[in-house]
mmCIF file of C-alpha atoms and ligand atoms in Angstrom:
data_model
loop_
_atom_site.group_PDB
_atom_site.id
_atom_site.type_symbol
_atom_site.label_atom_id
_atom_site.label_comp_id
_atom_site.label_asym_id
_atom_site.label_seq_id
_atom_site.Cartn_x
_atom_site.Cartn_y
_atom_site.Cartn_z
ATOM 1 C CA UNK A 589 115.517 111.845 90.468
ATOM 2 C CA UNK A 590 111.867 111.867 91.461
ATOM 3 C CA UNK A 591 110.266 109.846 88.704
ATOM 4 C CA UNK A 592 106.614 110.825 88.283
ATOM 5 C CA UNK A 593 106.203 109.724 84.664
ATOM 6 C CA UNK A 594 103.880 106.802 85.351
ATOM 7 C CA UNK A 595 102.700 104.256 87.883
ATOM 8 C CA UNK A 596 103.987 101.597 85.464
ATOM 9 C CA UNK A 597 107.491 102.277 86.805
ATOM 10 C CA UNK A 598 107.127 100.510 90.142
ATOM 11 C CA UNK A 599 109.734 97.900 90.986
ATOM 12 C CA UNK A 600 108.587 94.620 92.542
ATOM 13 C CA UNK A 601 109.013 94.892 96.325
ATOM 14 C CA UNK A 602 111.049 92.358 98.275
ATOM 15 C CA UNK A 603 107.841 90.789 99.609
ATOM 16 C CA UNK A 604 106.557 90.476 96.066
ATOM 17 C CA UNK A 605 109.806 88.884 94.913
ATOM 18 C CA UNK A 606 109.555 86.379 97.783
ATOM 19 C CA UNK A 607 106.022 85.517 96.680
ATOM 20 C CA UNK A 608 107.358 84.902 93.167
ATOM 21 C CA UNK A 609 110.128 82.643 94.442
ATOM 22 C CA UNK A 610 107.721 80.582 96.514
ATOM 23 C CA UNK A 611 104.898 80.303 93.954
ATOM 24 C CA UNK A 612 103.556 76.830 93.203
ATOM 25 C CA UNK A 613 103.266 76.663 89.418
ATOM 26 C CA UNK A 614 102.053 74.439 86.571
ATOM 27 C CA UNK A 615 101.134 74.699 82.915
ATOM 28 C CA UNK A 616 98.763 77.648 82.813
ATOM 29 C CA UNK A 617 97.624 76.827 79.289
ATOM 30 C CA UNK A 618 96.394 73.440 80.533
ATOM 31 C CA UNK A 619 94.712 75.139 83.541
ATOM 32 C CA UNK A 620 97.243 73.383 85.817
ATOM 33 C CA UNK A 621 98.776 76.427 87.467
ATOM 34 C CA UNK A 622 97.247 76.702 90.958
ATOM 35 C CA UNK A 623 98.579 80.226 91.493
ATOM 36 C CA UNK A 624 97.002 81.496 88.273
ATOM 37 C CA UNK A 625 93.722 79.785 89.135
ATOM 38 C CA UNK A 626 93.757 81.321 92.634
ATOM 39 C CA UNK A 627 94.350 84.779 91.163
ATOM 40 C CA UNK A 628 91.575 84.315 88.604
ATOM 41 C CA UNK A 629 89.080 83.274 91.277
ATOM 42 C CA UNK A 630 90.026 86.161 93.473
ATOM 43 C CA UNK A 631 89.877 88.664 90.606
ATOM 44 C CA UNK A 632 86.449 87.445 89.482
ATOM 45 C CA UNK A 633 84.973 88.132 92.919
ATOM 46 C CA UNK A 634 86.820 91.436 93.201
ATOM 47 C CA UNK A 635 85.418 92.646 89.875
ATOM 48 C CA UNK A 636 81.861 91.390 90.426
ATOM 49 C CA UNK A 637 81.874 88.582 87.862
ATOM 50 C CA UNK A 638 81.707 84.773 87.661
ATOM 51 C CA UNK A 639 85.030 84.303 85.939
ATOM 52 C CA UNK A 640 88.338 86.038 85.348
ATOM 53 C CA UNK A 641 91.153 85.210 82.963
ATOM 54 C CA UNK A 642 94.788 85.988 83.620
ATOM 55 C CA UNK A 643 96.584 87.830 80.818
ATOM 56 C CA UNK A 644 100.007 89.321 80.146
ATOM 57 C CA UNK A 645 98.634 92.854 79.593
ATOM 58 C CA UNK A 646 95.512 94.945 79.984
ATOM 59 C CA UNK A 647 95.839 95.977 76.351
ATOM 60 C CA UNK A 648 95.243 92.345 75.435
ATOM 61 C CA UNK A 649 92.328 92.303 77.885
ATOM 62 C CA UNK A 650 90.696 95.282 76.213
ATOM 63 C CA UNK A 651 91.172 93.818 72.764
ATOM 64 C CA UNK A 652 89.790 90.427 73.791
ATOM 65 C CA UNK A 653 86.787 92.150 75.370
ATOM 66 C CA UNK A 654 85.953 94.176 72.280
ATOM 67 C CA UNK A 655 86.354 91.134 70.035
ATOM 68 C CA UNK A 656 84.220 89.086 72.396
ATOM 69 C CA UNK A 657 81.305 91.517 72.491
ATOM 70 C CA UNK A 658 81.009 92.226 68.770
ATOM 71 C CA UNK A 659 81.264 91.019 65.219
ATOM 72 C CA UNK A 660 83.520 92.522 62.551
ATOM 73 C CA UNK A 661 81.747 95.530 61.029
ATOM 74 C CA UNK A 662 80.153 96.574 64.312
ATOM 75 C CA UNK A 663 80.908 99.912 65.925
ATOM 76 C CA UNK A 664 82.470 100.659 69.311
ATOM 77 C CA UNK A 665 81.871 103.991 71.020
ATOM 78 C CA UNK A 666 84.295 105.433 73.571
ATOM 79 C CA UNK A 667 85.545 108.759 74.808
ATOM 80 C CA UNK A 668 88.130 110.094 72.368
ATOM 81 C CA UNK A 669 91.175 110.047 74.638
ATOM 82 C CA UNK A 670 90.382 106.632 76.095
ATOM 83 C CA UNK A 671 93.194 104.094 76.119
ATOM 84 C CA UNK A 672 91.401 101.685 73.765
ATOM 85 C CA UNK A 673 91.173 104.381 71.112
ATOM 86 C CA UNK A 674 94.320 106.419 71.628
ATOM 87 C CA UNK A 675 96.983 104.074 72.949
ATOM 88 C CA UNK A 676 96.223 100.649 71.504
ATOM 89 C CA UNK A 677 97.407 101.275 67.940
ATOM 90 C CA UNK A 678 93.961 101.060 66.394
ATOM 91 C CA UNK A 679 93.556 97.591 67.894
ATOM 92 C CA UNK A 680 89.743 97.604 67.834
ATOM 93 C CA UNK A 681 89.895 98.015 64.035
ATOM 94 C CA UNK A 682 92.685 95.465 63.639
ATOM 95 C CA UNK A 683 91.655 92.717 66.067
ATOM 96 C CA UNK A 684 87.906 93.182 66.068
ATOM 97 C CA UNK A 685 87.265 94.731 62.637
ATOM 98 C CA UNK A 686 85.395 97.476 64.465
ATOM 99 C CA UNK A 687 84.456 100.975 63.413
ATOM 100 C CA UNK A 688 85.592 103.310 66.183
ATOM 101 C CA UNK A 689 83.445 106.313 67.168
ATOM 102 C CA UNK A 690 85.282 108.687 69.526
ATOM 103 C CA UNK A 691 83.210 111.064 71.675
ATOM 104 C CA UNK A 692 84.508 114.414 72.932
ATOM 105 C CA UNK A 693 84.747 115.138 76.638
ATOM 106 C CA UNK A 694 86.926 117.362 78.849
ATOM 107 C CA UNK A 695 87.487 114.895 81.665
ATOM 108 C CA UNK A 696 86.965 111.535 79.958
ATOM 109 C CA UNK A 697 83.512 111.011 81.461
ATOM 110 C CA UNK A 698 80.368 110.751 79.332
ATOM 111 C CA UNK A 699 76.684 111.479 79.870
ATOM 112 C CA UNK A 700 73.642 109.383 78.948
ATOM 113 C CA UNK A 701 72.891 112.010 76.261
ATOM 114 C CA UNK A 702 76.352 111.487 74.757
ATOM 115 C CA UNK A 703 75.626 107.770 74.498
ATOM 116 C CA UNK A 704 72.138 108.213 73.072
ATOM 117 C CA UNK A 705 73.379 110.624 70.422
ATOM 118 C CA UNK A 706 76.225 108.294 69.418
ATOM 119 C CA UNK A 707 74.123 105.282 68.486
ATOM 120 C CA UNK A 708 73.560 104.742 64.774
ATOM 121 C CA UNK A 709 69.902 104.154 63.839
ATOM 122 C CA UNK A 710 69.299 100.435 64.415
ATOM 123 C CA UNK A 711 68.577 98.581 61.213
ATOM 124 C CA UNK A 712 70.049 101.275 58.972
ATOM 125 C CA UNK A 713 71.671 99.245 56.238
ATOM 126 C CA UNK A 714 74.226 101.933 55.468
ATOM 127 C CA UNK A 715 75.669 102.280 58.946
ATOM 128 C CA UNK A 716 77.801 100.098 61.200
ATOM 129 C CA UNK A 717 75.617 98.685 63.991
ATOM 130 C CA UNK A 718 76.667 100.424 67.212
ATOM 131 C CA UNK A 719 77.385 97.491 69.518
ATOM 132 C CA UNK A 720 79.743 98.390 72.354
ATOM 133 C CA UNK A 721 80.192 101.265 74.755
ATOM 134 C CA UNK A 722 83.691 101.175 76.257
ATOM 135 C CA UNK A 723 84.179 103.157 79.478
ATOM 136 C CA UNK A 724 87.380 103.822 81.411
ATOM 137 C CA UNK A 725 87.741 104.223 85.204
ATOM 138 C CA UNK A 726 89.870 105.923 86.363
ATOM 139 C CA UNK A 727 90.137 107.834 83.132
ATOM 140 C CA UNK A 728 93.789 108.115 82.178
ATOM 141 C CA UNK A 729 93.456 110.678 79.347
ATOM 142 C CA UNK A 730 91.055 112.746 81.466
ATOM 143 C CA UNK A 731 93.706 113.031 84.199
ATOM 144 C CA UNK A 732 92.896 110.083 86.447
ATOM 145 C CA UNK A 733 89.266 111.098 86.833
ATOM 146 C CA UNK A 734 86.963 108.848 88.835
ATOM 147 C CA UNK A 735 83.453 108.013 87.681
ATOM 148 C CA UNK A 736 80.935 108.631 90.476
ATOM 149 C CA UNK A 737 79.136 105.290 90.751
ATOM 150 C CA UNK A 738 75.659 106.738 90.147
ATOM 151 C CA UNK A 739 76.821 108.552 87.029
ATOM 152 C CA UNK A 740 78.510 105.396 85.805
ATOM 153 C CA UNK A 741 75.293 103.422 86.380
ATOM 154 C CA UNK A 742 73.224 106.044 84.548
ATOM 155 C CA UNK A 743 75.456 105.881 81.497
ATOM 156 C CA UNK A 744 75.451 102.077 81.527
ATOM 157 C CA UNK A 745 71.643 102.087 81.853
ATOM 158 C CA UNK A 746 71.384 104.299 78.778
ATOM 159 C CA UNK A 747 73.741 101.997 76.873
ATOM 160 C CA UNK A 748 71.568 99.008 77.839
ATOM 161 C CA UNK A 749 68.425 100.863 76.790
ATOM 162 C CA UNK A 750 70.084 101.380 73.407
ATOM 163 C CA UNK A 751 70.888 97.677 73.155
ATOM 164 C CA UNK A 752 74.648 98.143 73.608
ATOM 165 C CA UNK A 753 77.121 95.911 75.369
ATOM 166 C CA UNK A 754 79.427 97.561 77.852
ATOM 167 C CA UNK A 755 83.144 97.099 78.399
ATOM 168 C CA UNK A 756 84.909 98.668 81.356
ATOM 169 C CA UNK A 757 88.603 99.399 80.897
ATOM 170 C CA UNK A 758 89.378 99.271 84.596
ATOM 171 C CA UNK A 759 93.145 99.311 84.238
ATOM 172 C CA UNK A 760 93.083 101.534 87.346
ATOM 173 C CA UNK A 761 89.697 100.433 88.682
ATOM 174 C CA UNK A 762 91.095 99.872 92.169
ATOM 175 C CA UNK A 763 92.320 103.472 92.257
ATOM 176 C CA UNK A 764 88.763 104.485 91.343
ATOM 177 C CA UNK A 765 87.203 102.237 93.977
ATOM 178 C CA UNK A 766 89.538 103.455 96.729
ATOM 179 C CA UNK A 767 89.019 107.088 95.697
ATOM 180 C CA UNK A 768 85.221 106.771 95.474
ATOM 181 C CA UNK A 769 84.912 104.641 98.617
ATOM 182 C CA UNK A 770 82.946 101.920 96.808
ATOM 183 C CA UNK A 771 83.907 98.387 95.842
ATOM 184 C CA UNK A 772 85.429 97.580 92.466
ATOM 185 C CA UNK A 773 82.635 95.021 92.050
ATOM 186 C CA UNK A 774 80.042 97.807 92.238
ATOM 187 C CA UNK A 775 81.465 99.221 89.017
ATOM 188 C CA UNK A 776 82.488 95.892 87.537
ATOM 189 C CA UNK A 777 79.168 94.097 87.696
ATOM 190 C CA UNK A 778 77.559 96.819 85.588
ATOM 191 C CA UNK A 779 79.723 95.879 82.596
ATOM 192 C CA UNK A 780 79.824 92.740 80.434
ATOM 193 C CA UNK A 781 83.598 92.663 80.581
ATOM 194 C CA UNK A 782 86.111 94.371 82.860
ATOM 195 C CA UNK A 783 89.874 94.618 82.531
ATOM 196 C CA UNK A 784 92.143 95.310 85.488
ATOM 197 C CA UNK A 785 95.837 96.059 85.023
ATOM 198 C CA UNK A 786 98.117 94.643 87.709
ATOM 199 C CA UNK A 787 101.234 96.538 86.616
ATOM 200 C CA UNK A 788 100.043 100.079 87.286
ATOM 201 C CA UNK A 789 99.420 101.248 90.835
ATOM 202 C CA UNK A 790 99.224 97.680 92.098
ATOM 203 C CA UNK A 791 102.944 97.346 91.501
ATOM 204 C CA UNK A 792 103.260 94.002 89.671
ATOM 205 C CA UNK A 793 105.961 93.699 87.017
ATOM 206 C CA UNK A 794 103.302 92.726 84.446
ATOM 207 C CA UNK A 795 99.914 91.108 84.181
ATOM 208 C CA UNK A 796 96.233 91.860 83.933
ATOM 209 C CA UNK A 797 92.887 90.141 84.168
ATOM 210 C CA UNK A 798 89.658 90.272 82.239
ATOM 211 C CA UNK A 799 86.499 89.422 84.174
ATOM 212 C CA UNK A 800 83.216 88.366 82.601
ATOM 213 C CA UNK A 801 80.238 86.008 82.886
ATOM 214 C CA UNK A 802 80.559 82.217 82.937
ATOM 215 C CA UNK A 803 78.762 82.213 79.532
ATOM 216 C CA UNK A 804 81.340 84.464 77.865
ATOM 217 C CA UNK A 805 84.428 83.156 79.689
ATOM 218 C CA UNK A 806 85.142 80.127 77.448
ATOM 219 C CA UNK A 807 85.095 82.319 74.354
ATOM 220 C CA UNK A 808 87.306 84.861 76.102
ATOM 221 C CA UNK A 809 89.787 82.047 76.844
ATOM 222 C CA UNK A 810 89.714 81.077 73.191
ATOM 223 C CA UNK A 811 90.576 84.645 72.175
ATOM 224 C CA UNK A 812 93.324 84.753 74.795
ATOM 225 C CA UNK A 813 94.912 81.769 73.100
ATOM 226 C CA UNK A 814 94.231 83.147 69.610
ATOM 227 C CA UNK A 815 95.892 86.460 70.517
ATOM 228 C CA UNK A 816 98.950 84.627 71.805
ATOM 229 C CA UNK A 817 98.248 85.183 75.494
ATOM 230 C CA UNK A 818 98.103 81.582 76.717
ATOM 231 C CA UNK A 819 101.147 81.011 78.923
ATOM 232 C CA UNK A 820 102.963 78.211 80.777
ATOM 233 C CA UNK A 821 104.288 78.512 84.359
ATOM 234 C CA UNK A 822 102.697 81.938 84.654
ATOM 235 C CA UNK A 823 102.094 81.449 88.383
ATOM 236 C CA UNK A 824 105.546 82.833 89.007
ATOM 237 C CA UNK A 825 104.116 86.192 87.915
ATOM 238 C CA UNK A 826 100.499 85.629 88.999
ATOM 239 C CA UNK A 827 101.890 85.332 92.543
ATOM 240 C CA UNK A 828 102.677 89.050 92.331
ATOM 241 C CA UNK A 829 99.017 89.721 91.566
ATOM 242 C CA UNK A 830 97.858 87.842 94.658
ATOM 243 C CA UNK A 831 100.510 89.622 96.697
ATOM 244 C CA UNK A 832 99.381 93.006 95.330
ATOM 245 C CA UNK A 833 95.724 92.337 96.124
ATOM 246 C CA UNK A 834 96.762 91.536 99.707
ATOM 247 C CA UNK A 835 99.182 94.412 100.235
ATOM 248 C CA UNK A 836 98.811 97.162 97.659
ATOM 249 C CA UNK A 837 95.131 98.041 97.421
ATOM 250 C CA UNK A 838 94.318 100.114 100.516
ATOM 251 C CA UNK A 839 97.636 101.888 100.209
ATOM 252 C CA UNK A 840 96.479 103.442 96.905
ATOM 253 C CA UNK A 841 94.944 106.091 99.194
ATOM 254 C CA UNK A 842 98.527 107.166 100.011
ATOM 255 C CA UNK A 843 99.235 107.702 96.309
ATOM 256 C CA UNK A 844 96.076 109.780 96.049
ATOM 257 C CA UNK A 845 97.043 111.833 99.106
ATOM 258 C CA UNK A 846 100.510 112.385 97.611
ATOM 259 C CA UNK A 847 98.977 113.511 94.328
ATOM 260 C CA UNK A 848 96.756 115.983 96.152
ATOM 261 C CA UNK A 849 99.668 117.276 98.199
ATOM 262 C CA UNK A 850 101.717 117.698 95.023
ATOM 263 C CA UNK A 851 98.905 119.485 93.195
ATOM 264 C CA UNK A 852 98.210 121.835 96.082
ATOM 265 C CA UNK A 853 101.904 122.572 96.507
ATOM 266 C CA UNK A 854 102.271 123.402 92.832
ATOM 267 C CA UNK A 855 99.120 125.535 92.802
ATOM 268 C CA UNK A 856 100.430 127.439 95.838
ATOM 269 C CA UNK A 857 103.641 128.047 93.902
ATOM 270 C CA UNK A 858 101.484 129.694 91.210
ATOM 271 C CA UNK A 859 101.578 126.864 88.689
ATOM 272 C CA UNK A 860 98.539 126.018 86.521
ATOM 273 C CA UNK A 861 97.113 122.992 88.317
ATOM 274 C CA UNK A 862 93.368 122.474 88.744
ATOM 275 C CA UNK A 863 93.311 120.912 92.219
ATOM 276 C CA UNK A 864 89.581 120.137 91.957
ATOM 277 C CA UNK A 865 90.411 117.729 89.135
ATOM 278 C CA UNK A 866 92.821 115.649 91.257
ATOM 279 C CA UNK A 867 90.753 112.605 92.157
ATOM 280 C CA UNK A 868 93.280 109.768 92.124
ATOM 281 C CA UNK A 869 97.030 109.536 91.491
ATOM 282 C CA UNK A 870 97.380 111.969 88.562
ATOM 283 C CA UNK A 871 98.261 115.665 88.611
ATOM 284 C CA UNK A 872 98.018 117.635 85.369
ATOM 285 C CA UNK A 873 100.156 120.735 84.873
ATOM 286 C CA UNK A 874 99.059 122.927 81.976
ATOM 287 C CA UNK A 875 102.533 124.215 81.114
ATOM 288 C CA UNK A 876 101.546 125.688 77.784
ATOM 289 C CA UNK A 877 99.120 128.061 79.502
ATOM 290 C CA UNK A 878 102.140 129.748 81.133
ATOM 291 C CA UNK A 879 103.969 129.929 77.852
ATOM 292 C CA UNK A 880 106.197 126.861 78.143
ATOM 293 C CA UNK A 881 106.051 124.187 75.436
ATOM 294 C CA UNK A 882 105.531 120.706 76.833
ATOM 295 C CA UNK A 883 108.798 119.277 75.519
ATOM 296 C CA UNK A 884 110.731 122.272 76.828
ATOM 297 C CA UNK A 885 109.057 121.822 80.220
ATOM 298 C CA UNK A 886 110.018 118.134 80.338
ATOM 299 C CA UNK A 887 113.648 119.022 79.624
ATOM 300 C CA UNK A 888 113.685 121.777 82.272
ATOM 301 C CA UNK A 889 112.148 119.418 84.830
ATOM 302 C CA UNK A 890 114.699 116.736 84.101
ATOM 303 C CA UNK A 891 117.472 119.243 84.733
ATOM 304 C CA UNK A 892 115.911 119.873 88.166
ATOM 305 C CA UNK A 893 115.717 116.163 88.965
ATOM 306 C CA UNK A 894 112.012 115.512 88.328
ATOM 307 C CA UNK A 895 110.539 113.418 85.534
ATOM 308 C CA UNK A 896 107.028 114.108 84.216
ATOM 309 C CA UNK A 897 105.372 112.794 81.046
ATOM 310 C CA UNK A 898 103.047 114.179 78.400
ATOM 311 C CA UNK A 899 99.337 113.992 79.186
ATOM 312 C CA UNK A 900 96.776 113.157 76.499
ATOM 313 C CA UNK A 901 95.947 116.851 76.085
ATOM 314 C CA UNK A 902 98.326 119.035 74.133
ATOM 315 C CA UNK A 903 100.478 121.323 76.252
ATOM 316 C CA UNK A 904 99.754 119.434 79.459
ATOM 317 C CA UNK A 905 102.202 117.396 81.548
ATOM 318 C CA UNK A 906 101.273 114.604 83.869
ATOM 319 C CA UNK A 907 102.718 113.681 87.255
ATOM 320 C CA UNK A 908 101.704 110.258 88.536
ATOM 321 C CA UNK A 909 102.236 109.062 92.097
ATOM 322 C CA UNK A 910 102.788 105.405 92.950
ATOM 323 C CA UNK A 911 104.280 102.819 95.261
ATOM 324 C CA UNK A 912 107.828 104.058 94.739
ATOM 325 C CA UNK A 913 107.021 107.744 95.362
ATOM 326 C CA UNK A 914 107.114 108.809 99.018
ATOM 327 C CA UNK A 915 105.732 111.899 100.748
ATOM 328 C CA UNK A 916 109.373 113.062 101.032
ATOM 329 C CA UNK A 917 109.773 112.722 97.270
ATOM 330 C CA UNK A 918 106.741 114.970 96.874
ATOM 331 C CA UNK A 919 108.275 117.516 99.258
ATOM 332 C CA UNK A 920 111.397 117.539 97.085
ATOM 333 C CA UNK A 921 109.451 117.602 93.830
ATOM 334 C CA UNK A 922 107.306 120.680 94.599
ATOM 335 C CA UNK A 923 110.131 123.261 94.818
ATOM 336 C CA UNK A 924 112.059 121.531 92.020
ATOM 337 C CA UNK A 925 109.058 121.728 89.648
ATOM 338 C CA UNK A 926 108.413 125.330 90.676
ATOM 339 C CA UNK A 927 112.067 126.203 89.924
ATOM 340 C CA UNK A 928 111.997 124.431 86.567
ATOM 341 C CA UNK A 929 108.848 126.173 85.397
ATOM 342 C CA UNK A 930 109.522 129.633 86.807
ATOM 343 C CA UNK A 931 111.602 130.954 83.917
ATOM 344 C CA UNK A 932 108.785 132.004 81.592
ATOM 345 C CA UNK A 933 109.309 131.598 77.876
ATOM 346 C CA UNK A 934 107.390 133.260 75.033
ATOM 347 C CA UNK A 935 103.783 131.946 74.801
ATOM 348 C CA UNK A 936 103.386 129.186 72.229
ATOM 349 C CA UNK A 937 99.621 129.575 71.939
ATOM 350 C CA UNK A 938 97.271 132.511 72.223
ATOM 351 C CA UNK A 939 95.733 132.607 75.697
ATOM 352 C CA UNK A 940 92.224 132.339 74.237
ATOM 353 C CA UNK A 941 93.066 128.883 72.832
ATOM 354 C CA UNK A 942 93.926 127.447 76.213
ATOM 355 C CA UNK A 943 91.243 124.979 77.339
ATOM 356 C CA UNK A 944 89.245 126.666 80.057
ATOM 357 C CA UNK A 945 89.265 123.674 82.406
ATOM 358 C CA UNK A 946 92.859 124.297 83.351
HETATM 359 C C1 PLP B 1356 97.955 101.147 80.963
HETATM 360 C C2 PLP B 1356 96.568 101.075 80.544
HETATM 361 C C3 PLP B 1356 96.113 99.979 79.800
HETATM 362 C C4 PLP B 1356 97.038 98.905 79.283
HETATM 363 O O1 PLP B 1356 97.707 98.216 80.263
HETATM 364 P P1 PLP B 1356 98.939 97.269 79.877
HETATM 365 O O2 PLP B 1356 98.911 96.218 80.927
HETATM 366 O O3 PLP B 1356 100.147 98.155 79.957
HETATM 367 O O4 PLP B 1356 98.711 96.754 78.512
HETATM 368 C C5 PLP B 1356 94.780 99.940 79.454
HETATM 369 N N1 PLP B 1356 93.936 100.919 79.830
HETATM 370 C C6 PLP B 1356 94.335 101.982 80.540
HETATM 371 C C7 PLP B 1356 93.329 103.021 80.953
HETATM 372 C C8 PLP B 1356 95.668 102.111 80.921
HETATM 373 O O5 PLP B 1356 96.064 103.183 81.586
#
């Protein structure tokens, strides 16, 4: 099987397991775990902030951030397919008491005009005060799209001009930084809070960090504890984060090259892949546009030895490259995917309904 469902599937490498075995640990909740503290210091610098807080998941990081930057009854604005809105079970409403305003976009990226138009009139007593803009880089739902740094800065500047606070869901921020050829801190310092997931392309079994200012960090730690995220000898896992930052960052370029190679191979085989949209480790295949329902396509692919998952958009499958996917796997996957999707079925949607981007 070539498993391209997600970069969450990576197994800890032997070097990573050695780092776990050798980790010096203590009670993390009492700030006595030297490995956790080392990871937090390193992550703060990496993300362009004073402080970082180690967490079990990036979902918790996002939820802490939104709670931290708002009061119940405020409004958070984000692109509609963003992880905080679509894949966190309504968490902003539950944990932060926030009204959620989703904005439409093809690729997950927003414009300053989108932000300006989304802000409720300040002082209007009938409307939730728009408080937070949450951005995502790379954008998962958009197909692993990378924010160009200048465009990111322009959108943040507009948010600031509107009096908003800015959260960056940087679950895959290092993919974005490697792809864009800029530092993660260049994106990170623009935002009030940044989350980074360690268990995606970085290959850790679990873990995430939230980075923020020294003013906000104590409150963020309080929410970490409140949300049940304060741990004990967590250094045994934090050691994987340090290991990943040493060994698994530059190599993300290999995942991106594999994704491109996969996309180009599939496009050459006549499959509906927009190669221009491949900017990191995601490849989207618009199976419905060739008359194959997404669930049917997944089953056909499985029979050919390749696993893909559903993308955020209807009728689109997602292939994700990662640490455990080699160039040889890609060479095997291309003809297998082409075989699986070559037997055309009856169209499930009228051609005119198919989103034009794909
Ligand atoms: C996976 C993901 C998260 C959540 O990460 P977990 O560590 O699995 O909770 C948050 N945001 C984005 C964009 C993601 O892709």
